[in-house]
Amino acid sequence: MKFGIFYELQLPRPWQPDGEFQLYQNALDQVELADRLGYDYAWEVEHHFLEEYSHSPSPEVFLAAASQRTKQIRLAHGIMQLTTTHPARCAERIAALDLISKGRVEFGTGESASLTELEPFGVAYDEKRAVWEEGLQAIIPMFKDGGCEHHGKYFDMPLRNVVPKPLQKPHPPLWVACSALETIEMAGRRGLGALAFQFLSADAAHAWVHEYYNAFTKRQQKLADYVTNPNIAIVSYFMCAETDEEARRRADGIPFFQFALRFYGQSATRTRPPPGTVNLWDEYEKWKRANPEGHARALSGGLIGSPETLRNKLRKFETSNIDQVIFLNQAGKNTHEHICDSLELFAREVMPEFHANIPAHQDWKQKVLAREIELEEIDTQPFRDRYGPNSVQLAAARAAE
């Protein structure tokens, strides 16, 4: 099992004059530390206009800076929005980053999940899947030598040679965000790596891994002429400390992250209120004071605990044959010091055991891909809840409405 770290670059109010500067510098320090400690991936999101929740509109800039401070860690877009950027600009940025990072880029793609992000770029919410599909179809030929052109419904480009070309041939590994668990099957069917949000149990992980690899091996329908990437990764809440109690105390940003997802997720298009009209951190604090038991439950899930607790949880997930676990602990007001301590403790006490088992997992995967191992078709319907009973629960009408 491999391990990654995940960045939304959250910055709850109240904002200080140097808040964004310190946020970015701390995150880069954390990625540099993770590289020294042997973590495998650093994932960076792309979001627009989502104040407090994510101040990360330009992941290629952040990852470029990280590339000059690291040596081994894979630099991963989790994701680049193909809906809000012209395909040629996507291809140019990925190739340039791959060159300056010496071939360490992972090209994660996605649609964007909110009307707040899509509307300013003229993208209709109900067309975002189609725009993403066409965007990927347009980008792949741009990585090849020589010129290409594209004439579609959403993008039209005359014959041009998109330069530079990526160092990794024919292109960096391809991933797609699976914000709804049902899209894990789609990722497998398209031959793309699946970036999934956390599974609530080992049984759920087992079912979705089977769904993904069965779609990959039996029902594959690629969108373009690209190299497939058979990988399934899960993003999980994370904080490691000497005791479970200390880990939960240090992880108050995790319920804030859950609260933000729920607060805005109640709108079908996840539309945000006008700028400056909602203080999300204050709304969270109100909820926390009114729901102490719910707050405690929100800290009981994910990978929050002592090394021994995390080791036992990961052993269960390892039996499901997850390829990668991506840690989310830059959340809310979690401190830089605690994030670094958490990364160090986990790398020292837990990670070596699971890194040692990577060859055995790769052997299993090769046999699955070769159809030497036939995976059971498992009904995933019972495992489609993204949140679970221990996550932050909100009333049907959010406070801002």
Short mmCIF file of C-alpha atoms in Angstrom, two decimals:
data_model
loop_
_atom_site.label_atom_id
_atom_site.label_comp_id
_atom_site.label_asym_id
_atom_site.label_seq_id
_atom_site.Cartn_x
_atom_site.Cartn_y
_atom_site.Cartn_z
CA MET A 1 0.00 0.00 0.00
CA LYS A 2 1.27 3.46 -0.92
CA PHE A 3 0.57 6.72 0.89
CA GLY A 4 -0.13 10.27 -0.23
CA ILE A 5 -0.87 13.63 1.34
CA PHE A 6 -3.76 15.81 0.20
CA TYR A 7 -4.18 19.59 0.09
CA GLU A 8 -7.28 21.76 -0.22
CA LEU A 9 -5.37 24.70 1.29
CA GLN A 10 -8.16 25.55 3.70
CA LEU A 11 -8.14 28.94 5.42
CA PRO A 12 -11.03 29.52 7.83
CA ARG A 13 -11.88 33.02 9.03
CA PRO A 14 -10.86 35.30 10.62
CA TRP A 15 -8.22 36.00 8.00
CA GLN A 16 -4.89 37.58 8.92
CA PRO A 17 -2.93 39.82 6.52
CA ASP A 18 -0.29 37.13 5.94
CA GLY A 19 -2.67 34.18 6.26
CA GLU A 20 -2.52 32.94 2.68
CA PHE A 21 1.24 33.46 2.53
CA GLN A 22 1.78 31.36 5.67
CA LEU A 23 -0.71 28.75 4.46
CA TYR A 24 1.23 28.18 1.24
CA GLN A 25 4.65 28.24 2.89
CA ASN A 26 3.58 25.73 5.57
CA ALA A 27 2.10 23.39 2.97
CA LEU A 28 5.30 23.46 0.91
CA ASP A 29 7.32 22.71 4.05
CA GLN A 30 5.01 19.75 4.73
CA VAL A 31 5.45 18.37 1.22
CA GLU A 32 9.22 18.70 1.55
CA LEU A 33 9.06 16.82 4.86
CA ALA A 34 6.84 14.11 3.36
CA ASP A 35 9.37 13.62 0.58
CA ARG A 36 12.20 13.12 3.08
CA LEU A 37 10.05 10.69 5.08
CA GLY A 38 9.28 8.49 2.06
CA TYR A 39 5.65 9.31 1.31
CA ASP A 40 4.72 8.42 -2.25
CA TYR A 41 2.39 11.18 -3.50
CA ALA A 42 1.49 14.82 -2.85
CA TRP A 43 -2.00 15.67 -4.19
CA GLU A 44 -3.21 19.23 -4.77
CA VAL A 45 -6.77 20.27 -5.66
CA GLU A 46 -8.06 22.93 -8.02
CA HIS A 47 -10.98 25.00 -6.75
CA HIS A 48 -12.20 28.48 -7.55
CA PHE A 49 -14.05 31.04 -5.39
CA LEU A 50 -14.57 28.65 -2.42
CA GLU A 51 -13.48 30.98 0.37
CA GLU A 52 -12.39 29.27 3.60
CA TYR A 53 -12.90 25.81 2.08
CA SER A 54 -10.12 25.94 -0.54
CA HIS A 55 -7.70 28.68 -1.53
CA SER A 56 -6.09 26.57 -4.26
CA PRO A 57 -6.97 27.76 -7.77
CA SER A 58 -3.54 27.06 -9.35
CA PRO A 59 -2.25 23.62 -8.36
CA GLU A 60 0.34 23.68 -11.14
CA VAL A 61 2.04 26.64 -9.42
CA PHE A 62 2.06 24.96 -6.02
CA LEU A 63 3.31 21.65 -7.46
CA ALA A 64 5.98 23.43 -9.49
CA ALA A 65 7.31 25.02 -6.31
CA ALA A 66 7.16 21.64 -4.56
CA SER A 67 9.07 20.03 -7.42
CA GLN A 68 12.12 22.17 -6.64
CA ARG A 69 12.09 21.24 -2.95
CA THR A 70 11.61 17.48 -3.35
CA LYS A 71 13.34 14.56 -5.05
CA GLN A 72 11.14 11.44 -5.10
CA ILE A 73 7.52 12.17 -4.18
CA ARG A 74 5.03 12.04 -7.05
CA LEU A 75 3.38 15.42 -7.74
CA ALA A 76 -0.28 14.83 -8.34
CA HIS A 77 -3.14 16.96 -9.62
CA GLY A 78 -6.10 15.95 -7.56
CA ILE A 79 -7.57 17.36 -9.73
CA MET A 80 -7.11 19.74 -12.67
CA GLN A 81 -10.55 20.97 -13.76
CA LEU A 82 -10.98 20.17 -17.44
CA THR A 83 -14.27 22.09 -17.41
CA THR A 84 -12.81 25.51 -16.60
CA THR A 85 -9.58 25.47 -18.65
CA HIS A 86 -9.02 25.10 -22.39
CA PRO A 87 -7.54 21.67 -23.25
CA ALA A 88 -4.40 23.20 -24.77
CA ARG A 89 -3.69 25.13 -21.58
CA CYS A 90 -4.13 21.92 -19.57
CA ALA A 91 -1.72 20.03 -21.82
CA GLU A 92 0.86 22.84 -21.73
CA ARG A 93 0.82 23.07 -17.94
CA ILE A 94 1.06 19.34 -17.38
CA ALA A 95 3.97 19.00 -19.81
CA ALA A 96 5.86 21.96 -18.34
CA LEU A 97 5.41 20.61 -14.81
CA ASP A 98 6.53 17.16 -15.89
CA LEU A 99 9.72 18.61 -17.34
CA ILE A 100 10.72 20.70 -14.33
CA SER A 101 9.84 17.86 -11.91
CA LYS A 102 11.91 15.34 -13.91
CA GLY A 103 8.88 13.21 -14.77
CA ARG A 104 7.02 13.03 -11.46
CA VAL A 105 3.57 14.30 -12.51
CA GLU A 106 0.29 12.43 -11.99
CA PHE A 107 -2.48 13.94 -14.15
CA GLY A 108 -5.68 13.80 -12.15
CA THR A 109 -8.71 15.26 -13.90
CA GLY A 110 -12.26 16.15 -12.98
CA GLU A 111 -15.33 18.25 -13.62
CA SER A 112 -15.74 20.58 -10.60
CA ALA A 113 -18.63 19.93 -8.26
CA SER A 114 -20.29 23.32 -7.84
CA LEU A 115 -22.16 25.91 -9.85
CA THR A 116 -20.22 28.58 -7.94
CA GLU A 117 -17.07 27.44 -9.74
CA LEU A 118 -18.52 26.62 -13.15
CA GLU A 119 -20.82 29.60 -13.78
CA PRO A 120 -18.10 32.29 -14.09
CA PHE A 121 -16.43 30.21 -16.79
CA GLY A 122 -19.66 29.80 -18.76
CA VAL A 123 -20.05 26.08 -18.07
CA ALA A 124 -23.53 24.64 -17.48
CA TYR A 125 -23.72 22.42 -14.39
CA ASP A 126 -25.68 19.68 -16.15
CA GLU A 127 -23.13 19.52 -18.97
CA LYS A 128 -19.97 19.23 -16.88
CA ARG A 129 -19.52 15.47 -17.40
CA ALA A 130 -19.75 15.89 -21.18
CA VAL A 131 -17.30 18.81 -21.09
CA TRP A 132 -14.84 16.75 -19.03
CA GLU A 133 -15.06 13.82 -21.45
CA GLU A 134 -14.46 16.00 -24.49
CA GLY A 135 -11.66 17.84 -22.71
CA LEU A 136 -9.80 14.59 -22.06
CA GLN A 137 -10.35 13.46 -25.64
CA ALA A 138 -8.87 16.74 -26.87
CA ILE A 139 -5.87 16.75 -24.53
CA ILE A 140 -4.44 13.28 -25.17
CA PRO A 141 -3.37 13.90 -28.80
CA MET A 142 -1.66 17.11 -27.70
CA PHE A 143 0.94 15.09 -25.80
CA LYS A 144 2.06 13.35 -28.99
CA ASP A 145 4.75 14.61 -31.37
CA GLY A 146 3.52 16.87 -34.15
CA GLY A 147 0.38 18.91 -34.52
CA CYS A 148 -3.24 18.10 -33.77
CA GLU A 149 -6.63 19.74 -34.06
CA HIS A 150 -9.95 19.30 -32.33
CA HIS A 151 -13.45 20.21 -33.45
CA GLY A 152 -16.12 19.32 -30.92
CA LYS A 153 -19.22 20.62 -29.20
CA TYR A 154 -17.39 22.45 -26.39
CA PHE A 155 -13.90 23.05 -27.76
CA ASP A 156 -12.71 24.02 -31.21
CA MET A 157 -9.02 24.27 -32.00
CA PRO A 158 -7.24 24.60 -35.36
CA LEU A 159 -4.15 22.58 -36.23
CA ARG A 160 -1.36 23.47 -33.80
CA ASN A 161 1.62 21.78 -32.21
CA VAL A 162 1.17 22.05 -28.44
CA VAL A 163 4.59 22.45 -26.84
CA PRO A 164 6.35 21.43 -24.71
CA LYS A 165 5.82 17.68 -24.52
CA PRO A 166 5.89 15.79 -21.21
CA LEU A 167 8.97 13.85 -20.14
CA GLN A 168 6.87 10.77 -19.32
CA LYS A 169 5.92 8.98 -22.53
CA PRO A 170 3.37 8.96 -23.92
CA HIS A 171 1.92 11.01 -21.03
CA PRO A 172 1.78 11.13 -17.21
CA PRO A 173 -0.55 8.63 -15.47
CA LEU A 174 -4.23 9.57 -15.74
CA TRP A 175 -6.69 9.74 -12.83
CA VAL A 176 -10.25 10.98 -12.34
CA ALA A 177 -11.93 12.32 -9.21
CA CYS A 178 -14.75 10.18 -7.83
CA SER A 179 -16.59 12.58 -5.53
CA ALA A 180 -19.64 10.32 -5.79
CA LEU A 181 -18.72 6.71 -5.13
CA GLU A 182 -20.72 5.52 -8.14
CA THR A 183 -18.12 7.12 -10.39
CA ILE A 184 -15.53 4.57 -9.24
CA GLU A 185 -17.10 2.14 -11.68
CA MET A 186 -16.89 4.81 -14.38
CA ALA A 187 -13.18 5.30 -13.64
CA GLY A 188 -12.54 1.58 -14.09
CA ARG A 189 -14.59 1.47 -17.27
CA ARG A 190 -12.62 4.39 -18.70
CA GLY A 191 -9.29 2.82 -17.71
CA LEU A 192 -8.40 5.69 -15.37
CA GLY A 193 -7.05 5.72 -11.85
CA ALA A 194 -9.85 6.35 -9.33
CA LEU A 195 -9.49 9.10 -6.71
CA ALA A 196 -12.20 8.23 -4.23
CA PHE A 197 -13.32 9.81 -0.99
CA GLN A 198 -13.01 7.73 2.12
CA PHE A 199 -14.71 4.37 2.47
CA LEU A 200 -16.56 3.83 5.70
CA SER A 201 -15.56 0.23 6.26
CA ALA A 202 -13.26 -2.48 4.96
CA ASP A 203 -16.36 -4.17 3.48
CA ALA A 204 -17.13 -1.03 1.47
CA ALA A 205 -13.54 -0.84 0.25
CA HIS A 206 -13.64 -4.50 -0.72
CA ALA A 207 -16.84 -4.03 -2.73
CA TRP A 208 -15.62 -0.93 -4.57
CA VAL A 209 -12.21 -2.41 -5.38
CA HIS A 210 -14.01 -5.36 -6.96
CA GLU A 211 -16.36 -3.02 -8.84
CA TYR A 212 -13.45 -0.97 -10.14
CA TYR A 213 -11.27 -3.84 -11.34
CA ASN A 214 -14.19 -5.74 -12.84
CA ALA A 215 -15.15 -2.66 -14.84
CA PHE A 216 -11.49 -2.18 -15.80
CA THR A 217 -10.97 -5.75 -17.02
CA LYS A 218 -14.41 -6.70 -18.35
CA ARG A 219 -16.20 -3.52 -19.48
CA GLN A 220 -13.48 -1.08 -20.44
CA GLN A 221 -14.41 1.73 -22.83
CA LYS A 222 -11.60 4.27 -23.12
CA LEU A 223 -12.43 7.84 -24.05
CA ALA A 224 -9.28 8.27 -26.18
CA ASP A 225 -6.01 6.61 -27.14
CA TYR A 226 -4.27 6.81 -23.76
CA VAL A 227 -2.32 4.42 -21.56
CA THR A 228 -4.57 3.03 -18.85
CA ASN A 229 -3.79 3.48 -15.17
CA PRO A 230 -5.17 0.66 -12.98
CA ASN A 231 -5.13 2.25 -9.54
CA ILE A 232 -7.67 2.98 -6.86
CA ALA A 233 -6.85 5.47 -4.11
CA ILE A 234 -8.91 6.69 -1.17
CA VAL A 235 -8.70 10.04 0.59
CA SER A 236 -9.09 9.61 4.34
CA TYR A 237 -9.15 11.99 7.29
CA PHE A 238 -5.85 11.70 9.15
CA MET A 239 -4.08 12.65 12.34
CA CYS A 240 -1.53 10.47 14.11
CA ALA A 241 -0.40 11.14 17.69
CA GLU A 242 0.93 9.12 20.61
CA THR A 243 -2.58 8.40 21.91
CA ASP A 244 -6.04 8.29 20.38
CA GLU A 245 -7.15 11.10 22.69
CA GLU A 246 -4.29 13.36 21.63
CA ALA A 247 -4.90 12.64 17.94
CA ARG A 248 -8.57 13.61 18.28
CA ARG A 249 -7.64 16.77 20.19
CA ARG A 250 -5.29 17.82 17.39
CA ALA A 251 -7.75 17.05 14.59
CA ASP A 252 -10.50 19.63 15.12
CA GLY A 253 -10.07 20.72 11.50
CA ILE A 254 -11.43 17.38 10.34
CA PRO A 255 -15.02 17.98 11.54
CA PHE A 256 -14.76 21.47 10.00
CA PHE A 257 -13.92 19.85 6.65
CA GLN A 258 -16.91 17.52 7.02
CA PHE A 259 -19.14 20.42 8.09
CA ALA A 260 -18.16 22.43 5.01
CA LEU A 261 -18.95 19.51 2.71
CA ARG A 262 -22.36 19.08 4.28
CA PHE A 263 -23.10 22.81 4.63
CA TYR A 264 -22.65 23.41 0.92
CA GLY A 265 -23.60 19.94 -0.25
CA GLN A 266 -27.25 20.41 0.64
CA SER A 267 -27.72 22.47 -2.52
CA ALA A 268 -28.09 20.26 -5.58
CA THR A 269 -25.44 22.35 -7.35
CA ARG A 270 -23.42 23.10 -4.18
CA THR A 271 -23.94 26.81 -4.76
CA ARG A 272 -22.17 29.11 -2.28
CA PRO A 273 -23.73 32.27 -0.85
CA PRO A 274 -22.45 35.63 -2.16
CA PRO A 275 -18.86 36.47 -1.10
CA GLY A 276 -18.48 37.58 2.49
CA THR A 277 -22.05 36.80 3.55
CA VAL A 278 -21.25 33.60 5.47
CA ASN A 279 -18.48 33.03 7.98
CA LEU A 280 -18.08 29.30 7.61
CA TRP A 281 -15.87 28.89 10.67
CA ASP A 282 -18.43 30.71 12.85
CA GLU A 283 -21.18 28.48 11.46
CA TYR A 284 -19.05 25.46 12.34
CA GLU A 285 -18.42 26.73 15.87
CA LYS A 286 -22.17 27.22 16.36
CA TRP A 287 -22.82 23.67 15.19
CA LYS A 288 -20.06 22.30 17.42
CA ARG A 289 -21.44 24.01 20.53
CA ALA A 290 -24.93 22.69 19.79
CA ASN A 291 -23.77 19.17 18.88
CA PRO A 292 -20.95 18.01 21.18
CA GLU A 293 -21.82 14.35 20.68
CA GLY A 294 -21.90 14.77 16.90
CA HIS A 295 -18.55 16.51 17.02
CA ALA A 296 -17.06 13.62 19.00
CA ARG A 297 -18.48 11.09 16.52
CA ALA A 298 -16.97 13.01 13.60
CA LEU A 299 -13.54 12.50 15.16
CA SER A 300 -14.03 8.76 15.58
CA GLY A 301 -13.83 7.87 11.88
CA GLY A 302 -11.10 7.99 9.31
CA LEU A 303 -7.49 7.50 10.31
CA ILE A 304 -7.33 9.51 13.51
CA GLY A 305 -5.50 7.90 16.39
CA SER A 306 -2.34 6.37 17.75
CA PRO A 307 0.08 4.39 15.57
CA GLU A 308 -1.41 1.15 16.87
CA THR A 309 -4.97 2.26 16.10
CA LEU A 310 -4.03 3.34 12.58
CA ARG A 311 -2.05 0.16 12.00
CA ASN A 312 -5.07 -1.98 12.89
CA LYS A 313 -7.40 0.05 10.65
CA LEU A 314 -5.03 -0.08 7.72
CA ARG A 315 -4.54 -3.83 8.04
CA LYS A 316 -8.27 -4.22 7.44
CA PHE A 317 -8.17 -1.96 4.38
CA GLU A 318 -5.09 -3.72 3.07
CA THR A 319 -7.08 -6.93 2.70
CA SER A 320 -9.33 -5.02 0.27
CA ASN A 321 -6.34 -4.39 -2.04
CA ILE A 322 -6.52 -0.60 -2.03
CA ASP A 323 -3.56 0.78 -3.99
CA GLN A 324 -3.08 4.03 -2.09
CA VAL A 325 -4.36 5.86 0.98
CA ILE A 326 -4.21 9.66 0.75
CA PHE A 327 -4.08 11.54 4.06
CA LEU A 328 -6.11 14.69 4.61
CA ASN A 329 -4.92 16.56 7.69
CA GLN A 330 -4.43 20.08 6.34
CA ALA A 331 -7.97 21.01 7.31
CA GLY A 332 -9.63 23.76 9.27
CA LYS A 333 -7.22 25.18 11.84
CA ASN A 334 -5.08 22.10 12.32
CA THR A 335 -1.64 23.46 13.14
CA HIS A 336 1.48 23.16 11.02
CA GLU A 337 3.34 21.68 14.00
CA HIS A 338 0.75 18.95 14.57
CA ILE A 339 0.56 18.10 10.85
CA CYS A 340 4.33 17.66 10.69
CA ASP A 341 4.41 15.64 13.92
CA SER A 342 1.65 13.41 12.54
CA LEU A 343 3.50 12.77 9.27
CA GLU A 344 6.71 11.96 11.11
CA LEU A 345 5.13 9.60 13.65
CA PHE A 346 3.21 7.67 11.02
CA ALA A 347 6.25 7.36 8.75
CA ARG A 348 8.34 6.04 11.61
CA GLU A 349 5.87 3.72 13.32
CA VAL A 350 3.35 2.56 10.71
CA MET A 351 4.32 3.13 7.08
CA PRO A 352 7.23 0.65 6.81
CA GLU A 353 4.98 -2.36 7.41
CA PHE A 354 2.66 -1.45 4.53
CA HIS A 355 5.40 -0.34 2.17
CA ALA A 356 6.96 -3.76 2.63
CA ASN A 357 3.80 -5.39 1.28
CA ILE A 358 3.73 -3.44 -2.01
CA PRO A 359 5.37 -6.23 -4.08
CA ALA A 360 2.74 -8.76 -2.97
CA HIS A 361 -0.04 -6.33 -3.85
CA GLN A 362 1.46 -5.65 -7.27
CA ASP A 363 1.60 -9.38 -7.92
CA TRP A 364 -2.12 -9.67 -7.03
CA LYS A 365 -2.98 -6.76 -9.30
CA GLN A 366 -1.09 -8.17 -12.29
CA LYS A 367 -2.96 -11.46 -11.91
CA VAL A 368 -6.30 -9.59 -11.76
CA LEU A 369 -5.46 -7.59 -14.87
CA ALA A 370 -4.40 -10.75 -16.69
CA ARG A 371 -7.71 -12.40 -15.64
CA GLU A 372 -5.78 -15.08 -13.77
CA ILE A 373 -7.76 -14.03 -10.71
CA GLU A 374 -11.49 -13.55 -11.27
CA LEU A 375 -13.04 -11.10 -8.82
CA GLU A 376 -16.56 -11.62 -7.52
CA GLU A 377 -19.21 -9.20 -8.77
CA ILE A 378 -20.36 -7.53 -5.56
CA ASP A 379 -23.47 -5.38 -5.15
CA THR A 380 -22.20 -1.91 -4.20
CA GLN A 381 -25.65 -0.50 -3.43
CA PRO A 382 -25.22 -0.89 0.36
CA PHE A 383 -21.91 0.99 0.18
CA ARG A 384 -22.84 4.24 -1.60
CA ASP A 385 -23.02 6.52 1.44
CA ARG A 386 -20.15 8.96 1.17
CA TYR A 387 -20.49 10.24 4.72
CA GLY A 388 -21.78 7.61 7.16
CA PRO A 389 -23.54 7.93 10.52
CA ASN A 390 -20.42 9.17 12.36
CA SER A 391 -19.84 12.13 10.06
CA VAL A 392 -21.13 15.65 10.64
CA GLN A 393 -24.93 15.71 10.35
CA LEU A 394 -26.84 18.88 9.50
CA ALA A 395 -30.53 19.75 9.38
CA ALA A 396 -32.20 19.80 6.00
CA ALA A 397 -32.14 23.60 5.81
CA ARG A 398 -28.72 25.10 6.28
CA ALA A 399 -28.13 27.98 8.62
CA ALA A 400 -27.43 30.50 5.90
CA GLU A 401 -30.79 30.11 4.21
#
